[in-house]
Short mmCIF file of C-alpha atoms in Angstrom, two decimals:
data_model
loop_
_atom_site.label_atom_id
_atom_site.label_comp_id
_atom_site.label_asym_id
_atom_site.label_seq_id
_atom_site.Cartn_x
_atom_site.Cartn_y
_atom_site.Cartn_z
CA UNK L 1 -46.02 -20.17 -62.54
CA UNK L 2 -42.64 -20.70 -64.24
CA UNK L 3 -42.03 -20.46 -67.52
CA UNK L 4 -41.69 -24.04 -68.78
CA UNK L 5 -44.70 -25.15 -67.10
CA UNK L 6 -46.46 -22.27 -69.06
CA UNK L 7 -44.71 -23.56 -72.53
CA UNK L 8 -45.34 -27.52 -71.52
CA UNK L 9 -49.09 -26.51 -70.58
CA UNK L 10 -49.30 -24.62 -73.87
CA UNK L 11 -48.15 -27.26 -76.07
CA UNK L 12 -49.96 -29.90 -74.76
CA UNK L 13 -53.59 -27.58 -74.85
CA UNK L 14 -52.51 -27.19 -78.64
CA UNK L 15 -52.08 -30.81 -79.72
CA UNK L 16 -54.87 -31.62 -77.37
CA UNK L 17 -52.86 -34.19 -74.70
CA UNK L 18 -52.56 -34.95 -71.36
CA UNK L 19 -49.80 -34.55 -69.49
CA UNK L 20 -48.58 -36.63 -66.13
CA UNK L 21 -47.62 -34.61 -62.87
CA UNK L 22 -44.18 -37.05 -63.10
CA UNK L 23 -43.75 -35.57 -66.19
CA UNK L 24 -44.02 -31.81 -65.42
CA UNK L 25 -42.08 -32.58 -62.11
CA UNK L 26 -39.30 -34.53 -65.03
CA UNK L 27 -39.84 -31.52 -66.75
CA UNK L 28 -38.95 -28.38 -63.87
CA UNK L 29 -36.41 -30.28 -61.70
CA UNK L 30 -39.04 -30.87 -58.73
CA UNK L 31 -40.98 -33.14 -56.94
CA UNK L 32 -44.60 -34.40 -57.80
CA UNK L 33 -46.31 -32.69 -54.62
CA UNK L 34 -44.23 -29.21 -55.41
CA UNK L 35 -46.08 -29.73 -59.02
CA UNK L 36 -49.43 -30.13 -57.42
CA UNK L 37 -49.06 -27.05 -55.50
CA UNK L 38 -48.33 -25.15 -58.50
CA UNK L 39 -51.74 -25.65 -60.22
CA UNK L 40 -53.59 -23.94 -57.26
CA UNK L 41 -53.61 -20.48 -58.20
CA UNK L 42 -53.32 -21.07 -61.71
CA UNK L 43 -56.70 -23.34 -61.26
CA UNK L 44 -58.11 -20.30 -59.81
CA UNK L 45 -57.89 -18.07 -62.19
CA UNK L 46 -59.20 -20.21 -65.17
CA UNK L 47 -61.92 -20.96 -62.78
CA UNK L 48 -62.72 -17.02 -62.44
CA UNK L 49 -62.85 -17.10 -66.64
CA UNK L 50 -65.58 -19.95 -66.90
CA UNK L 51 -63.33 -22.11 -67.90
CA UNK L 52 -62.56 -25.87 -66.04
CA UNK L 53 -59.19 -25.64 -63.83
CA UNK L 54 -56.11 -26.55 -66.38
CA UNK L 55 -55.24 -28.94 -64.25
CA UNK L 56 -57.88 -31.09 -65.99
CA UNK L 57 -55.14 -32.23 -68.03
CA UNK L 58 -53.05 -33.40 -65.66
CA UNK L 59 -53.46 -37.15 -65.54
CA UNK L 60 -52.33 -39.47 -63.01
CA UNK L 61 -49.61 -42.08 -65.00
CA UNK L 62 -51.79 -45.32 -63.97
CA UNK L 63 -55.47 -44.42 -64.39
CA UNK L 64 -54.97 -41.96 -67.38
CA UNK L 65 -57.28 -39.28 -65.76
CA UNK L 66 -57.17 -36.92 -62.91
CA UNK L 67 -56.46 -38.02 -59.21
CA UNK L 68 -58.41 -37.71 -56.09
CA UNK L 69 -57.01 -34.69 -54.99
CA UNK L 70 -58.60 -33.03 -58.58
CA UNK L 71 -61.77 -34.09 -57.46
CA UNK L 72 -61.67 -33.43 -54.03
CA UNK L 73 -60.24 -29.79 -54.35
CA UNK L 74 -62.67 -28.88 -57.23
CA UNK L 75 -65.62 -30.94 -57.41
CA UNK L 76 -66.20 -32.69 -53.78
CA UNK L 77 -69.85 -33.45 -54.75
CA UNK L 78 -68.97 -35.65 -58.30
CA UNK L 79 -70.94 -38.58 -58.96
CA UNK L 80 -69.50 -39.72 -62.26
CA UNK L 81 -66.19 -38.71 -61.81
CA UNK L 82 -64.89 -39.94 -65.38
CA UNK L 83 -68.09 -38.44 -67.21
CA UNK L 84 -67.03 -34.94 -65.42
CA UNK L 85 -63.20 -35.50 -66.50
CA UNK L 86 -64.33 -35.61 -70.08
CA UNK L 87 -66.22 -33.16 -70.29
CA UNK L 88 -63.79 -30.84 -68.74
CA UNK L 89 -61.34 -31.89 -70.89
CA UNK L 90 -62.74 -31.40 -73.99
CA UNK L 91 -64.02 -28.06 -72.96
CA UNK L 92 -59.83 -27.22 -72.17
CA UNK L 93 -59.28 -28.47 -75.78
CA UNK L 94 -62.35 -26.83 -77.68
CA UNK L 95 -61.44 -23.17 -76.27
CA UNK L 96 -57.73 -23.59 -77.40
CA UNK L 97 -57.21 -20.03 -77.72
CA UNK L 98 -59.02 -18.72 -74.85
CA UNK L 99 -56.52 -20.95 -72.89
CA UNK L 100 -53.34 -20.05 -74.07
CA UNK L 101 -54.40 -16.48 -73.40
CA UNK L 102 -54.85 -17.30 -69.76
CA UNK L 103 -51.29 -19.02 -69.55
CA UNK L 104 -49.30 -16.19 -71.58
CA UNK L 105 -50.85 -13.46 -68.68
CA UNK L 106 -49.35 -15.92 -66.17
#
């Protein structure tokens, strides 16, 4: 993971927003489905520390929460798809510190 995404993901984690793959791809110079691709690993790892993927906070621009492709990668089986996307996020956003320690090791 390259730096910036590590200092956008950390800022956004500490004033608790979301953040829009058109934005991060804005941000690092590359296209939307390079941006995707980068969460993979990373999404991995937070998964191995209890923790929802931090991709959770990666909204799609129109519907303000995550895509498909969150869903179907992580969570195939979700019923209530918004309900899950909630949760998730506030779980990101209550263990602030615990998450920012994942993305400084990375």
């Amino acid at each position: 993971m390259t730096e910036k995404l590590i200092i956008l993901l950390t800022k956004a984690v500490e004033q608790e927003k979301t953040l829009t793959y058109g934005d991060i791809g804005s941000e690092l110079g590359v296209e939307t489905i390079i941006v995707e691709k980068l969460f993979s690993e990373i999404d991995d790892i937070f998964k191995k520390n209890g923790l929802p993927p931090i991709s959770t906070i990666v909204v799609n621009k129109e519907s303000n929460i995550c895509g498909e492709g969150y869903f179907r990668e992580h969570y195939p089986m979700a019923k209530d798809k918004l309900k899950l996307w909630i949760e998730n996020t506030i779980i990101i956003f209550n263990n602030k510190n615990k998450v920012i320690a994942i993305l400084s090791k990375n």
